[in-house]
Amino acid sequence: MRFIFLDIDGVLNSDKYIGSGKFNLENPISQIDPDSVLLINKLVDKTGAVVILSSNWRLLFSLTKINKMFTKCGSTFRVTAKTPSQRKITSYREWEVKEFLSKNPAESFVILDDVNEFYDLKNNLVLINSLVGITEKDLDKAIRILL
């Protein structure tokens, strides 16, 4: 099985998107850039990977709510799971991904995140520029990692 560990802030929204006037703090759906969701659609379609939510949004919303929000933004994929939460460990996102993988072995995986706190897993990280969010170039790198 292939996994995409997906962050939201800085990946599916960006400084550029926030400044576009479409972003509204009162409406979580408006905080997800539909153009970025289309890139995740392409990634899932090309690789057959399963989307795992590693974003802090997983602590705020159920998978059902997250999937409804993504669907309203044009998603053709489903988020199937969330990484576990562990705030007491340095580089917690890396620990959370490792913990998930220890219980769910992967053929391959990619991490889409705008924060570089992955050390042992750095070869699986596509570091997203939060100024612009995920791009076609990031998508191409993610595909190479997964395939």
Short mmCIF file of C-alpha atoms in Angstrom, two decimals:
data_model
loop_
_atom_site.label_atom_id
_atom_site.label_comp_id
_atom_site.label_asym_id
_atom_site.label_seq_id
_atom_site.Cartn_x
_atom_site.Cartn_y
_atom_site.Cartn_z
CA MET A 1 0.00 0.00 0.00
CA ARG A 2 1.13 3.55 -0.75
CA PHE A 3 0.42 6.45 1.62
CA ILE A 4 0.26 10.22 1.26
CA PHE A 5 0.69 11.96 4.62
CA LEU A 6 -1.13 15.23 4.07
CA ASP A 7 -0.76 18.48 5.95
CA ILE A 8 -3.32 21.22 5.22
CA ASP A 9 -2.05 24.61 6.38
CA GLY A 10 0.72 25.71 4.03
CA VAL A 11 0.00 22.83 1.62
CA LEU A 12 -3.69 23.10 0.67
CA ASN A 13 -3.77 26.75 1.60
CA SER A 14 -0.96 29.24 1.30
CA ASP A 15 -0.07 32.84 1.92
CA LYS A 16 -1.05 33.51 -1.70
CA TYR A 17 -4.46 31.85 -1.23
CA ILE A 18 -5.05 33.59 2.11
CA GLY A 19 -4.40 36.92 0.40
CA SER A 20 -6.79 36.13 -2.47
CA GLY A 21 -9.90 37.15 -0.55
CA LYS A 22 -11.36 33.62 -0.75
CA PHE A 23 -10.04 32.57 2.67
CA ASN A 24 -12.36 33.14 5.64
CA LEU A 25 -11.40 32.23 9.22
CA GLU A 26 -15.07 31.70 10.08
CA ASN A 27 -15.56 29.08 7.36
CA PRO A 28 -13.14 26.10 7.38
CA ILE A 29 -14.17 25.02 3.86
CA SER A 30 -13.00 28.38 2.52
CA GLN A 31 -9.59 27.71 4.09
CA ILE A 32 -8.88 24.93 1.58
CA ASP A 33 -7.75 25.99 -1.88
CA PRO A 34 -9.72 23.96 -4.48
CA ASP A 35 -6.81 24.24 -6.95
CA SER A 36 -4.54 22.50 -4.44
CA VAL A 37 -7.14 19.78 -3.88
CA LEU A 38 -7.10 19.13 -7.65
CA LEU A 39 -3.36 18.45 -7.41
CA ILE A 40 -3.95 15.89 -4.66
CA ASN A 41 -6.63 14.32 -6.89
CA LYS A 42 -3.97 13.92 -9.61
CA LEU A 43 -1.48 12.46 -7.14
CA VAL A 44 -3.96 9.85 -5.92
CA ASP A 45 -5.10 9.04 -9.47
CA LYS A 46 -1.52 8.55 -10.75
CA THR A 47 -0.22 6.53 -7.79
CA GLY A 48 -3.22 4.78 -6.24
CA ALA A 49 -2.01 6.03 -2.86
CA VAL A 50 -4.22 6.38 0.18
CA VAL A 51 -4.47 9.78 1.91
CA ILE A 52 -3.66 9.93 5.62
CA LEU A 53 -4.25 13.21 7.44
CA SER A 54 -1.18 14.38 9.39
CA SER A 55 -2.37 17.98 9.73
CA ASN A 56 -3.39 19.51 13.05
CA TRP A 57 -6.86 19.68 11.47
CA ARG A 58 -7.18 16.00 12.44
CA LEU A 59 -7.45 17.17 16.05
CA LEU A 60 -10.29 19.57 15.22
CA PHE A 61 -12.47 17.61 12.80
CA SER A 62 -13.64 14.03 12.34
CA LEU A 63 -12.72 12.12 9.18
CA THR A 64 -16.33 12.44 8.08
CA LYS A 65 -16.22 16.24 8.40
CA ILE A 66 -12.80 16.47 6.72
CA ASN A 67 -14.02 14.37 3.79
CA LYS A 68 -17.16 16.50 3.43
CA MET A 69 -15.03 19.65 3.34
CA PHE A 70 -12.65 18.15 0.77
CA THR A 71 -15.57 16.98 -1.39
CA LYS A 72 -16.98 20.51 -1.43
CA CYS A 73 -13.56 21.66 -2.63
CA GLY A 74 -13.53 19.18 -5.53
CA SER A 75 -11.88 16.15 -3.96
CA THR A 76 -12.24 12.80 -5.68
CA PHE A 77 -10.18 11.07 -2.98
CA ARG A 78 -11.10 10.13 0.59
CA VAL A 79 -8.99 10.62 3.67
CA THR A 80 -8.97 7.14 5.17
CA ALA A 81 -7.09 7.67 8.44
CA LYS A 82 -5.30 10.12 10.70
CA THR A 83 -1.86 9.90 12.24
CA PRO A 84 -1.79 9.49 16.02
CA SER A 85 -1.23 12.59 18.12
CA GLN A 86 1.85 12.95 20.33
CA ARG A 87 2.74 16.44 21.46
CA LYS A 88 5.36 15.51 24.06
CA ILE A 89 8.04 14.43 21.62
CA THR A 90 10.42 16.67 19.70
CA SER A 91 9.75 16.37 15.96
CA TYR A 92 6.33 15.05 16.80
CA ARG A 93 5.07 14.88 13.20
CA GLU A 94 7.91 12.55 12.31
CA TRP A 95 7.10 10.39 15.35
CA GLU A 96 3.41 10.37 14.39
CA VAL A 97 4.17 9.21 10.85
CA LYS A 98 6.56 6.54 12.12
CA GLU A 99 3.97 5.36 14.64
CA PHE A 100 1.33 5.09 11.90
CA LEU A 101 3.73 3.18 9.63
CA SER A 102 4.68 0.78 12.44
CA LYS A 103 1.05 -0.40 12.47
CA ASN A 104 0.38 0.03 8.73
CA PRO A 105 3.37 -1.09 6.65
CA ALA A 106 3.78 0.76 3.36
CA GLU A 107 5.16 -0.16 -0.03
CA SER A 108 6.00 3.53 -0.32
CA PHE A 109 4.92 6.82 1.21
CA VAL A 110 5.29 10.54 0.79
CA ILE A 111 4.91 13.35 3.29
CA LEU A 112 3.48 16.65 2.02
CA ASP A 113 4.28 19.30 4.62
CA ASP A 114 5.45 22.90 4.81
CA VAL A 115 7.50 22.33 7.98
CA ASN A 116 10.85 20.60 7.80
CA GLU A 117 10.81 18.53 10.97
CA PHE A 118 11.39 15.16 9.36
CA TYR A 119 14.91 13.88 9.85
CA ASP A 120 14.87 10.10 9.51
CA LEU A 121 12.09 10.41 6.92
CA LYS A 122 13.55 13.34 4.95
CA ASN A 123 13.84 11.26 1.76
CA ASN A 124 10.06 10.87 1.78
CA LEU A 125 9.33 14.56 2.40
CA VAL A 126 8.15 16.98 -0.24
CA LEU A 127 8.73 20.28 1.51
CA ILE A 128 6.00 22.64 0.35
CA ASN A 129 6.59 26.39 0.17
CA SER A 130 3.80 27.85 2.30
CA LEU A 131 3.94 31.09 0.33
CA VAL A 132 2.40 29.33 -2.68
CA GLY A 133 1.17 25.92 -1.44
CA ILE A 134 1.52 22.68 -3.38
CA THR A 135 2.61 23.06 -7.01
CA GLU A 136 2.90 20.83 -10.10
CA LYS A 137 6.64 20.56 -9.37
CA ASP A 138 5.84 19.27 -5.86
CA LEU A 139 3.35 16.85 -7.39
CA ASP A 140 6.01 15.48 -9.76
CA LYS A 141 8.44 14.93 -6.86
CA ALA A 142 5.73 13.18 -4.81
CA ILE A 143 4.94 10.86 -7.73
CA ARG A 144 8.65 9.95 -8.08
CA ILE A 145 8.84 9.13 -4.35
CA LEU A 146 5.70 6.98 -4.43
CA LEU A 147 6.47 5.10 -7.63
#
